[in-house]
Coordinates of C-alpha atoms in Angstrom, one line a residue:
X1 CA 39.0 22.4 -2.5
X2 CA 40.4 23.8 0.8
X3 CA 36.9 25.1 1.7
X4 CA 35.5 21.6 0.9
X5 CA 38.0 20.0 3.2
X6 CA 37.1 22.5 6.0
X7 CA 33.4 21.7 5.5
X8 CA 33.9 17.9 5.5
X9 CA 35.9 17.9 8.7
X10 CA 33.0 18.8 11.0
X11 CA 30.7 16.4 9.1
X12 CA 33.2 13.6 9.8
X13 CA 33.2 14.6 13.5
X14 CA 29.4 14.6 13.7
X15 CA 29.3 11.1 12.1
X16 CA 31.8 9.7 14.5
X17 CA 30.2 11.2 17.5
X18 CA 26.7 10.0 16.4
X19 CA 28.0 6.5 15.7
X20 CA 29.7 6.2 19.1
X21 CA 26.6 7.6 20.8
X22 CA 24.5 5.1 18.9
X23 CA 26.8 2.3 20.0
X24 CA 26.7 3.3 23.6
X25 CA 22.9 3.5 23.5
X26 CA 22.6 0.1 21.8
X27 CA 25.0 -1.4 24.4
X28 CA 22.8 0.1 27.2
X29 CA 19.7 -1.4 25.6
X30 CA 21.5 -4.8 25.4
X31 CA 22.5 -4.7 29.0
X32 CA 18.9 -4.0 30.1
X33 CA 17.6 -6.7 27.8
X34 CA 20.1 -9.3 29.2
X35 CA 19.3 -8.5 32.9
X36 CA 15.6 -8.3 32.3
X37 CA 15.5 -11.6 30.4
X38 CA 17.6 -13.3 33.1
X39 CA 15.4 -12.0 35.8
X40 CA 12.1 -12.9 34.1
X41 CA 13.4 -16.4 33.2
X42 CA 14.6 -17.0 36.8
X43 CA 11.1 -16.0 38.0
X44 CA 9.6 -18.7 35.8
X45 CA 11.9 -21.4 37.1
X46 CA 11.4 -20.1 40.7
X47 CA 7.7 -20.8 40.3
X48 CA 8.6 -24.3 39.1
X49 CA 10.8 -25.0 42.1
X50 CA 8.2 -23.6 44.5
X51 CA 5.6 -25.9 42.9
X52 CA 7.9 -28.9 43.5
X53 CA 8.5 -27.8 47.1
X54 CA 4.7 -27.6 47.7
X55 CA 4.1 -31.0 46.0
X56 CA 6.9 -32.7 48.1
X57 CA 5.6 -31.1 51.3
X58 CA 2.1 -32.4 50.5
X59 CA 3.4 -35.9 49.6
X60 CA 5.4 -36.1 52.8
X61 CA 2.2 -35.6 54.9
X62 CA 0.4 -38.4 53.1
X63 CA -0.6 -41.2 55.5
X64 CA 1.0 -43.8 53.3
X65 CA 4.4 -42.1 53.8
X66 CA 3.8 -41.4 57.5
X67 CA 2.8 -45.0 58.0
X68 CA 6.0 -46.3 56.4
X69 CA 4.2 -48.9 54.3
X70 CA 7.0 -48.9 51.7
X71 CA 5.4 -51.4 49.3
X72 CA 2.2 -49.4 49.1
X73 CA 4.2 -46.2 49.0
X74 CA 6.1 -47.4 45.9
X75 CA 2.9 -48.4 44.2
X76 CA 1.4 -45.0 45.0
X77 CA 4.3 -43.1 43.6
X78 CA 4.4 -45.3 40.5
X79 CA 0.9 -44.1 39.6
X80 CA 1.9 -40.5 40.3
X81 CA 4.8 -40.8 37.7
X82 CA 2.2 -41.6 35.0
X83 CA 0.3 -38.5 35.9
X84 CA 3.3 -36.1 36.2
X85 CA 5.7 -36.8 33.3
X86 CA 8.0 -34.0 34.6
X87 CA 9.2 -36.3 37.3
X88 CA 11.6 -39.1 36.5
X89 CA 11.1 -40.6 39.9
X90 CA 9.4 -40.0 43.3
X91 CA 10.2 -41.7 46.5
X92 CA 11.3 -41.6 50.2
X93 CA 14.8 -41.9 51.6
X94 CA 15.4 -43.1 55.2
X95 CA 17.5 -41.1 57.7
X96 CA 20.4 -43.4 56.8
X97 CA 20.3 -42.4 53.2
X98 CA 18.9 -45.6 51.8
X99 CA 15.9 -45.3 49.5
X100 CA 12.9 -47.0 51.2
X101 CA 10.2 -46.1 48.7
X102 CA 10.6 -45.6 44.9
X103 CA 8.1 -45.0 42.0
X104 CA 10.6 -46.9 39.8
X105 CA 11.6 -50.4 40.7
X106 CA 15.1 -50.9 42.3
X107 CA 17.2 -54.0 41.8
X108 CA 19.1 -53.5 45.0
X109 CA 19.2 -50.9 47.9
X110 CA 20.4 -47.5 46.8
X111 CA 22.4 -45.2 49.1
X112 CA 21.9 -41.4 48.3
X113 CA 23.3 -40.1 51.6
X114 CA 26.0 -38.2 49.6
X115 CA 23.5 -36.3 47.4
X116 CA 23.3 -32.6 48.0
X117 CA 19.5 -32.5 48.2
X118 CA 19.5 -35.2 50.9
X119 CA 22.0 -33.4 53.1
X120 CA 20.3 -30.0 52.7
X121 CA 16.9 -31.4 53.6
X122 CA 18.2 -33.2 56.6
X123 CA 20.2 -30.2 57.9
X124 CA 17.5 -27.7 57.3
X125 CA 14.7 -30.0 58.4
X126 CA 12.9 -28.6 55.3
X127 CA 13.4 -28.2 51.6
X128 CA 16.7 -28.9 49.8
X129 CA 18.0 -28.7 46.2
X130 CA 20.5 -30.8 44.5
X131 CA 22.9 -30.5 41.5
X132 CA 23.2 -32.1 38.1
X133 CA 23.3 -35.9 38.4
X134 CA 22.8 -39.1 36.4
X135 CA 20.2 -40.9 38.6
X136 CA 21.3 -44.3 40.1
X137 CA 17.7 -45.6 39.6
X138 CA 16.5 -43.5 36.6
X139 CA 19.9 -43.7 34.6
X140 CA 18.9 -40.2 33.2
X141 CA 20.1 -36.6 33.7
X142 CA 18.1 -34.9 36.3
X143 CA 18.2 -32.5 39.2
X144 CA 16.7 -33.8 42.5
X145 CA 14.8 -31.9 45.2
X146 CA 14.1 -33.1 48.8
X147 CA 11.7 -32.4 51.6
X148 CA 12.2 -33.6 55.2
X149 CA 9.5 -36.0 56.4
X150 CA 8.6 -35.1 59.9
X151 CA 6.5 -37.1 62.4
X152 CA 3.9 -35.7 64.7
X153 CA 6.6 -34.7 67.2
X154 CA 8.6 -32.9 64.6
X155 CA 11.3 -35.5 64.4
X156 CA 12.9 -36.2 61.0
X157 CA 11.8 -39.6 59.7
X158 CA 13.4 -39.3 56.3
X159 CA 13.4 -37.3 53.1
X160 CA 10.8 -37.2 50.3
X161 CA 12.5 -36.7 47.0
X162 CA 11.6 -35.8 43.3
X163 CA 13.9 -36.3 40.3
X164 CA 13.0 -33.6 37.8
X165 CA 13.5 -34.3 34.1
X166 CA 15.9 -31.7 32.6
X167 CA 14.4 -32.1 29.2
X168 CA 11.0 -31.1 30.5
X169 CA 12.6 -28.2 32.3
X170 CA 13.8 -26.5 29.1
X171 CA 10.6 -27.0 27.0
X172 CA 8.8 -24.0 25.6
X173 CA 5.7 -25.0 27.5
X174 CA 7.7 -24.6 30.7
X175 CA 9.9 -21.6 30.2
X176 CA 7.5 -19.8 27.7
X177 CA 8.4 -18.1 24.4
X178 CA 11.9 -16.7 24.7
X179 CA 13.1 -14.3 22.0
X180 CA 16.9 -13.9 21.9
X181 CA 19.2 -11.9 19.6
X182 CA 21.3 -13.9 17.0
X183 CA 24.2 -15.7 18.8
X184 CA 22.7 -15.2 22.3
X185 CA 21.7 -18.0 24.7
X186 CA 19.9 -18.5 28.0
X187 CA 21.5 -21.0 30.4
X188 CA 20.3 -22.6 33.6
X189 CA 23.1 -23.8 35.9
X190 CA 23.4 -25.4 39.4
X191 CA 25.5 -24.1 42.3
X192 CA 28.5 -26.0 41.0
X193 CA 28.3 -24.2 37.6
X194 CA 27.1 -27.3 35.7
X195 CA 24.7 -26.6 32.8
X196 CA 21.2 -28.0 33.4
X197 CA 19.8 -26.6 30.2
X198 CA 20.5 -24.1 27.5
X199 CA 18.5 -22.3 24.9
X200 CA 18.5 -22.6 21.9
X201 CA 21.0 -25.6 21.8
X202 CA 19.9 -27.5 24.9
X203 CA 21.1 -31.0 24.3
X204 CA 24.7 -30.1 23.4
X205 CA 25.4 -28.4 26.8
X206 CA 23.6 -30.4 29.5
X207 CA 25.9 -31.8 32.1
X208 CA 28.9 -29.7 30.9
X209 CA 30.6 -27.2 33.3
X210 CA 30.3 -23.6 32.4
X211 CA 33.5 -22.6 30.4
X212 CA 34.5 -19.8 32.9
X213 CA 34.3 -21.0 36.5
X214 CA 35.2 -17.5 37.8
X215 CA 31.9 -16.3 36.3
X216 CA 29.9 -18.6 38.6
X217 CA 32.0 -17.7 41.7
X218 CA 31.4 -14.0 41.0
X219 CA 27.8 -14.5 40.3
X220 CA 27.2 -16.4 43.5
X221 CA 27.9 -13.3 45.6
X222 CA 24.8 -11.5 44.5
X223 CA 21.3 -12.4 43.4
X224 CA 21.5 -10.6 40.0
X225 CA 23.7 -8.5 37.9
X226 CA 25.7 -8.0 34.7
X227 CA 29.2 -9.2 33.7
X228 CA 31.3 -8.5 30.7
X229 CA 34.1 -11.0 29.8
X230 CA 36.0 -12.4 26.9
X231 CA 35.4 -16.0 26.2
X232 CA 38.0 -18.6 25.3
X233 CA 37.2 -17.9 21.6
X234 CA 38.2 -14.3 22.1
X235 CA 34.6 -13.0 21.7
X236 CA 33.5 -10.2 24.1
X237 CA 30.4 -11.3 25.8
X238 CA 27.8 -9.6 28.0
X239 CA 26.2 -11.9 30.6
X240 CA 23.1 -11.0 32.7
X241 CA 22.5 -13.4 35.6
X242 CA 19.8 -13.9 38.2
X243 CA 19.6 -16.4 41.1
X244 CA 16.3 -18.1 41.7
X245 CA 14.4 -16.6 44.7
X246 CA 14.3 -20.0 46.4
X247 CA 17.8 -20.0 48.0
X248 CA 17.8 -23.7 48.7
X249 CA 17.7 -24.5 45.0
X250 CA 21.0 -22.9 44.2
X251 CA 20.1 -22.4 40.6
X252 CA 21.1 -19.5 38.3
X253 CA 19.8 -18.2 35.0
X254 CA 22.5 -16.7 32.7
X255 CA 21.7 -14.7 29.5
X256 CA 24.8 -14.6 27.3
X257 CA 25.0 -12.1 24.4
X258 CA 28.0 -11.6 22.1
X259 CA 28.7 -7.9 22.2
X260 CA 30.0 -7.8 18.6
X261 CA 26.7 -9.2 17.4
X262 CA 24.7 -6.8 19.6
X263 CA 26.6 -3.8 18.3
X264 CA 26.7 -5.0 14.7
X265 CA 23.8 -2.6 13.7
X266 CA 25.7 0.4 15.1
X267 CA 28.9 -0.7 13.4
X268 CA 27.1 -1.1 10.1
X269 CA 25.5 2.3 10.4
X270 CA 28.8 3.9 11.2
X271 CA 30.5 2.2 8.3
X272 CA 27.7 3.2 6.0
X273 CA 27.8 6.8 7.1
X274 CA 31.5 7.0 6.6
X275 CA 31.3 5.4 3.2
X276 CA 28.5 7.9 2.3
X277 CA 30.6 10.8 3.5
X278 CA 33.6 9.5 1.5
X279 CA 31.5 9.2 -1.6
X280 CA 30.0 12.7 -1.1
X281 CA 33.5 14.1 -0.5
X282 CA 34.8 12.6 -3.7
X283 CA 31.8 13.9 -5.5
X284 CA 32.2 17.4 -4.0
X285 CA 35.9 17.5 -5.0
X286 CA 35.1 16.4 -8.5
X287 CA 32.3 19.0 -8.7
X288 CA 34.8 21.7 -7.6
X289 CA 37.3 20.5 -10.2
X290 CA 34.9 20.7 -13.1
X291 CA 32.9 23.7 -11.8
X292 CA 34.6 26.2 -14.0
X293 CA 33.8 24.2 -17.1
X294 CA 30.2 23.5 -16.0
X295 CA 29.2 27.1 -15.1
X296 CA 31.1 29.0 -17.8
X297 CA 32.1 27.1 -20.8
X298 CA 29.0 24.9 -21.2
X299 CA 26.4 27.8 -20.8
X300 CA 28.3 29.8 -23.5
X301 CA 28.4 26.7 -25.7
X302 CA 24.6 26.3 -25.3
X303 CA 24.0 29.9 -26.2
X304 CA 26.1 29.6 -29.4
X305 CA 24.5 26.3 -30.4
X306 CA 20.9 27.6 -30.0
X307 CA 21.8 30.8 -31.9
X308 CA 23.0 28.6 -34.7
X309 CA 19.7 26.7 -34.6
X310 CA 17.7 29.9 -34.8
X311 CA 19.7 31.1 -37.7
X312 CA 18.8 27.8 -39.5
X313 CA 15.0 28.4 -38.8
X314 CA 14.5 26.2 -35.7
X315 CA 12.3 28.5 -33.6
X316 CA 12.0 25.9 -30.8
X317 CA 15.6 26.3 -29.8
X318 CA 15.9 27.0 -26.0
X319 CA 19.0 27.1 -23.9
X320 CA 17.5 25.2 -20.9
X321 CA 19.5 27.3 -18.5
X322 CA 17.9 28.8 -15.4
X323 CA 16.8 32.4 -15.8
X324 CA 17.8 33.7 -12.4
X325 CA 21.3 34.2 -10.9
X326 CA 24.5 35.1 -12.7
X327 CA 24.9 37.2 -15.9
X328 CA 24.9 34.2 -18.2
X329 CA 21.5 33.1 -16.7
X330 CA 20.0 36.5 -17.4
X331 CA 21.4 36.4 -20.9
X332 CA 19.9 32.9 -21.4
X333 CA 16.5 34.4 -20.2
X334 CA 16.7 37.2 -22.8
X335 CA 17.6 34.7 -25.6
X336 CA 14.8 32.2 -24.7
X337 CA 12.3 35.1 -24.6
X338 CA 13.4 36.2 -28.1
X339 CA 13.1 32.6 -29.5
X340 CA 9.7 32.2 -27.8
X341 CA 8.4 35.4 -29.4
X342 CA 9.7 34.3 -32.8
X343 CA 8.0 30.9 -32.5
X344 CA 4.7 32.5 -31.4
X345 CA 4.7 34.7 -34.5
X346 CA 5.5 31.8 -36.8
X347 CA 2.6 29.9 -35.3
X348 CA 0.3 32.9 -35.8
X349 CA 1.3 33.0 -39.5
X350 CA 0.6 29.3 -39.9
X351 CA -2.7 29.6 -38.2
X352 CA -3.7 32.5 -40.5
X353 CA -2.9 30.4 -43.5
X354 CA -4.9 27.4 -42.1
X355 CA -7.9 29.8 -41.5
X356 CA -7.7 31.0 -45.1
X357 CA -7.6 27.4 -46.4
X358 CA -10.5 26.4 -44.2
X359 CA -12.6 29.4 -45.3
X360 CA -12.0 28.5 -48.9
X361 CA -12.9 24.9 -48.2
X362 CA -16.1 25.9 -46.4
X363 CA -17.0 28.1 -49.3
X364 CA -16.6 25.2 -51.7
X365 CA -18.5 23.0 -49.3
X366 CA -21.4 25.4 -49.3
X367 CA -21.7 25.1 -53.1
X368 CA -21.5 21.3 -52.8
X369 CA -24.2 21.2 -50.1
X370 CA -26.5 23.5 -52.1
X371 CA -26.3 21.1 -55.1
X372 CA -26.6 18.0 -52.9
X373 CA -29.6 19.4 -51.2
X374 CA -31.3 20.0 -54.5
X375 CA -30.6 16.5 -55.7
X376 CA -31.9 15.0 -52.4
X377 CA -35.1 17.1 -52.4
X378 CA -36.3 15.7 -55.8
X379 CA -36.6 12.1 -54.7
X380 CA -37.8 13.3 -51.3
X381 CA -40.7 15.2 -52.9
X382 CA -41.7 12.2 -54.9
X383 CA -41.7 10.1 -51.7
X384 CA -43.8 12.8 -50.0
X385 CA -46.5 12.7 -52.8
X386 CA -46.8 8.9 -52.3
X387 CA -47.0 9.5 -48.5
X388 CA -49.9 12.0 -48.9
X389 CA -51.7 9.5 -51.2
X390 CA -51.4 6.8 -48.6
X391 CA -52.8 9.2 -45.9
X392 CA -55.6 10.4 -48.2
X393 CA -56.7 7.0 -49.7
X394 CA -56.8 5.0 -46.5
X395 CA -58.9 5.3 -43.4
X396 CA -57.4 6.9 -40.2
X397 CA -55.7 4.4 -38.0
X398 CA -55.0 1.9 -40.7
X399 CA -51.5 0.5 -41.1
X400 CA -51.2 2.2 -44.6
X401 CA -52.3 5.5 -43.2
X402 CA -49.8 5.3 -40.3
X403 CA -47.0 4.3 -42.7
X404 CA -47.9 7.4 -44.8
X405 CA -47.6 9.6 -41.8
X406 CA -44.2 8.2 -40.9
X407 CA -43.0 8.6 -44.5
X408 CA -44.4 12.2 -44.6
X409 CA -42.6 13.1 -41.3
X410 CA -39.3 11.7 -42.6
X411 CA -39.7 13.7 -45.9
X412 CA -40.4 16.8 -43.9
X413 CA -37.2 16.1 -41.9
X414 CA -35.2 15.6 -45.1
X415 CA -36.6 19.0 -46.4
X416 CA -35.7 20.6 -43.1
X417 CA -32.1 19.2 -43.1
X418 CA -31.6 20.3 -46.7
X419 CA -32.9 23.8 -45.8
X420 CA -30.5 23.8 -42.9
X421 CA -27.6 22.9 -45.2
X422 CA -28.6 25.7 -47.5
X423 CA -28.9 28.1 -44.6
X424 CA -25.5 27.0 -43.2
X425 CA -23.9 27.7 -46.6
X426 CA -25.7 31.1 -46.8
X427 CA -25.1 31.9 -43.1
X428 CA -28.8 32.7 -42.5
X429 CA -30.2 33.6 -39.0
X430 CA -32.3 30.8 -37.5
X431 CA -36.0 31.2 -36.7
X432 CA -36.7 31.4 -33.0
X433 CA -39.9 30.3 -31.4
X434 CA -40.9 28.7 -28.1
X435 CA -40.2 24.9 -28.3
X436 CA -40.2 22.0 -25.9
X437 CA -36.6 20.6 -26.0
X438 CA -37.7 17.4 -24.3
X439 CA -40.1 16.7 -27.2
X440 CA -37.3 17.3 -29.7
X441 CA -35.0 14.9 -27.9
X442 CA -37.8 12.2 -27.8
X443 CA -38.4 12.6 -31.5
X444 CA -34.7 12.4 -32.3
X445 CA -34.4 9.2 -30.3
X446 CA -37.3 7.7 -32.1
X447 CA -35.8 8.5 -35.5
X448 CA -32.5 6.9 -34.5
X449 CA -34.1 4.0 -32.7
X450 CA -33.2 1.6 -35.5
X451 CA -29.5 2.6 -35.5
X452 CA -29.3 2.4 -31.7
X453 CA -30.8 -1.1 -31.7
X454 CA -28.3 -2.3 -34.4
X455 CA -25.5 -0.8 -32.4
X456 CA -26.7 -2.6 -29.2
X457 CA -27.0 0.7 -27.4
X458 CA -29.5 0.9 -24.5
X459 CA -31.1 4.3 -24.0
X460 CA -31.9 5.8 -20.5
X461 CA -34.3 8.7 -21.1
X462 CA -36.8 9.9 -18.5
X463 CA -37.9 13.4 -19.4
X464 CA -39.0 15.7 -16.6
X465 CA -42.5 17.1 -16.9
X466 CA -41.6 20.8 -16.5
X467 CA -42.8 24.1 -18.0
X468 CA -39.4 24.6 -19.6
X469 CA -39.4 26.1 -23.1
X470 CA -36.5 27.5 -25.1
X471 CA -36.5 29.9 -28.0
X472 CA -35.1 28.2 -31.1
X473 CA -35.6 26.5 -34.4
X474 CA -37.1 23.0 -33.8
X475 CA -35.5 21.5 -36.9
X476 CA -32.1 22.9 -36.1
X477 CA -32.3 21.7 -32.5
X478 CA -33.3 18.3 -33.8
X479 CA -30.3 18.3 -36.1
X480 CA -28.1 19.0 -33.1
X481 CA -29.8 16.2 -31.1
X482 CA -29.5 13.7 -34.0
X483 CA -25.8 14.5 -34.4
X484 CA -25.0 14.1 -30.7
X485 CA -27.0 10.8 -30.4
X486 CA -25.4 9.4 -33.6
X487 CA -21.9 10.3 -32.3
X488 CA -22.7 8.6 -29.0
X489 CA -23.7 5.4 -30.8
X490 CA -20.5 5.6 -32.9
X491 CA -18.5 6.0 -29.7
X492 CA -19.8 2.6 -28.5
X493 CA -19.1 0.1 -31.3
X494 CA -19.5 -2.8 -29.0
X495 CA -22.7 -1.6 -27.4
X496 CA -23.3 0.4 -24.2
X497 CA -25.6 2.8 -22.5
X498 CA -26.7 6.2 -23.7
X499 CA -28.1 8.3 -20.8
X500 CA -30.1 11.4 -21.8
X501 CA -31.3 13.7 -19.1
X502 CA -32.7 17.2 -18.9
X503 CA -33.1 19.6 -16.0
X504 CA -33.6 23.2 -15.0
X505 CA -30.8 25.1 -13.3
X506 CA -30.0 28.5 -12.0
X507 CA -26.9 30.3 -13.1
X508 CA -26.1 34.0 -12.8
X509 CA -29.6 34.7 -11.5
X510 CA -31.2 33.3 -14.7
X511 CA -33.0 30.0 -15.4
X512 CA -31.4 27.6 -17.9
X513 CA -32.6 24.4 -19.5
X514 CA -29.8 21.9 -19.7
X515 CA -29.7 18.6 -21.7
X516 CA -27.0 16.0 -21.2
X517 CA -26.0 13.2 -23.6
X518 CA -23.6 10.8 -21.8
X519 CA -22.2 7.6 -23.3
X520 CA -20.2 4.7 -21.8
X521 CA -17.6 4.6 -24.6
X522 CA -13.8 4.9 -24.4
X523 CA -14.0 8.7 -23.8
X524 CA -12.1 11.5 -25.4
X525 CA -8.3 11.8 -24.8
X526 CA -7.3 15.1 -23.1
X527 CA -5.1 16.2 -26.1
X528 CA -8.1 15.7 -28.5
X529 CA -10.9 17.3 -26.4
X530 CA -10.0 21.0 -27.2
X531 CA -10.2 20.3 -31.0
X532 CA -13.4 18.3 -31.4
X533 CA -15.5 21.4 -32.4
X534 CA -13.0 22.5 -35.1
X535 CA -14.4 22.1 -38.7
X536 CA -13.0 19.0 -40.5
X537 CA -11.4 17.7 -37.4
X538 CA -12.5 14.1 -36.7
X539 CA -11.1 10.9 -35.1
X540 CA -13.5 8.7 -37.1
X541 CA -12.4 6.8 -40.2
X542 CA -12.7 8.7 -43.4
X543 CA -15.8 6.8 -44.5
X544 CA -17.7 7.5 -41.3
X545 CA -17.2 11.2 -40.7
X546 CA -16.2 14.5 -42.2
X547 CA -15.5 16.5 -39.1
X548 CA -18.4 18.9 -39.6
X549 CA -21.1 17.5 -37.3
X550 CA -19.9 19.0 -34.0
X551 CA -18.8 22.2 -35.6
X552 CA -22.2 22.7 -37.2
X553 CA -24.0 21.7 -34.0
X554 CA -22.1 24.3 -31.9
X555 CA -22.8 26.9 -34.5
X556 CA -26.5 26.1 -34.4
X557 CA -26.6 26.2 -30.5
X558 CA -24.6 29.4 -30.2
X559 CA -26.9 31.0 -32.9
X560 CA -29.8 30.2 -30.7
X561 CA -28.2 31.9 -27.7
X562 CA -27.1 28.6 -26.0
X563 CA -23.9 26.8 -25.2
X564 CA -22.5 23.4 -26.2
X565 CA -19.4 21.7 -24.7
X566 CA -18.0 18.3 -23.9
X567 CA -16.7 16.6 -20.7
X568 CA -14.8 13.4 -20.7
X569 CA -12.6 11.1 -18.5
X570 CA -10.6 8.7 -20.7
X571 CA -11.9 5.2 -20.2
X572 CA -15.2 6.3 -18.6
X573 CA -17.1 7.7 -21.5
X574 CA -18.0 11.2 -22.7
X575 CA -20.8 13.7 -22.1
X576 CA -22.0 16.5 -24.3
X577 CA -24.0 19.3 -22.6
X578 CA -26.4 21.7 -24.3
X579 CA -27.6 24.7 -22.3
X580 CA -30.3 27.2 -23.4
X581 CA -31.9 30.1 -21.5
X582 CA -35.3 28.9 -20.3
X583 CA -38.5 31.0 -21.1
X584 CA -42.1 30.8 -20.1
X585 CA -44.8 30.4 -22.7

């Protein structure tokens, strides 16, 4: 436990160091974001102010203003207000401060000589910006801008003014999309520290002085920068500020971010890592406390328990302990090896018993097949006599004669199958002669055509016209094909497609003929696939299969020097492949 404490100490130091480093990096990113956002937003408003300055300069040179036709001037600006909704009012102020021309009607003369924008325009003989005000004429919150009206000799004749709507100034269309962290805000203030607009809660702040006047005074000494201060609510805040590039406007943009919210992610990460370290520490101490029991008492108990199971005849008993490491692990390896050997020998004895049982069953089946073949041949011979009579007594090409040929071919097939059953029971060697396997497949499909139609199975069979021949017994090969085609039909009880193909391949420097019988049934499960060629093993209902078809088919194919195997992907059907050495006639 002392060693665990020594190990956890450095880990705690690393977590604290990483957490503080992450906080500092996040704080730096927040400072950069605040200053960048304030600078970018001030640039947007600077373009607005410059646009106003250009518009006022243009309006001041209009002949209607220079000619001092104040009635026509008022009508002209009234029309402009309809075209520029950003302006609450447009007009001209005389040098005495009295409004001479106004886009909005006035009930009585209005004196604006005390307004900041008027004084700046008169003193600078150019552009001047005002502060937050409630307009005498508009009765709405606005900020006014003025431009000195000069005559041809450069003398000041008055001030052209524009009252800008503060609501329009804070619209998204004006300032653009502005993404701020939770709890942060962007504020536009005038030179007196009065809020002209604030995002996201604009309407609640307009016209109110900034809570900390010292912030405005400090900000006014430079064009941009960062300030950190604690608000009246006790929250530490980071403020990035930027003054508009048009000095006459006197406007500032402030981006205010609560530091606690900005560093919340770093704080959560530090708390999470400390909790995780605490949990791991408790787990490590608990593991050290129970280690003796875990690595000594429990392995010995497992060995004793499995020894008891083996003594009771359970050869599957395994300790489950690792086989590498300490002495107990090596002892577990020796014990598991012993039980594995005992289990293998028990399985071999059981397999030998099953082989003896199957051999006896096959022997009995041979006797039954010989008797069954004899009983089947008697009615088959009678049917064959009638078939020969039909062929003899009716002219060639007649329906009766063709029926006789079909019956005779089927009788011969019955005889061949019965002969095959007898040979299977007597273990005779098949007769080998050059045969065309494609012809055998075609004949097999023809014999089972009725069954395939009833099962709604569509057959795709396009034999290749090749020289390929194989050495084998035609009847036995047909028996194999019939079995594979019938199994494919049984595998598609709801109908499907049986694709039969044949090709020549090269393998091991020799030519092979390969036939493939692929169905679109449910496929063969992986655990069943290795056993499908075992005698008496079947997945069909008892009334539909005995489990001998595939076993007999493989025996026939291998007796002819070929190979028979199956491939399947569950859910995608199965394919049985026959492969024989190809020979030339």
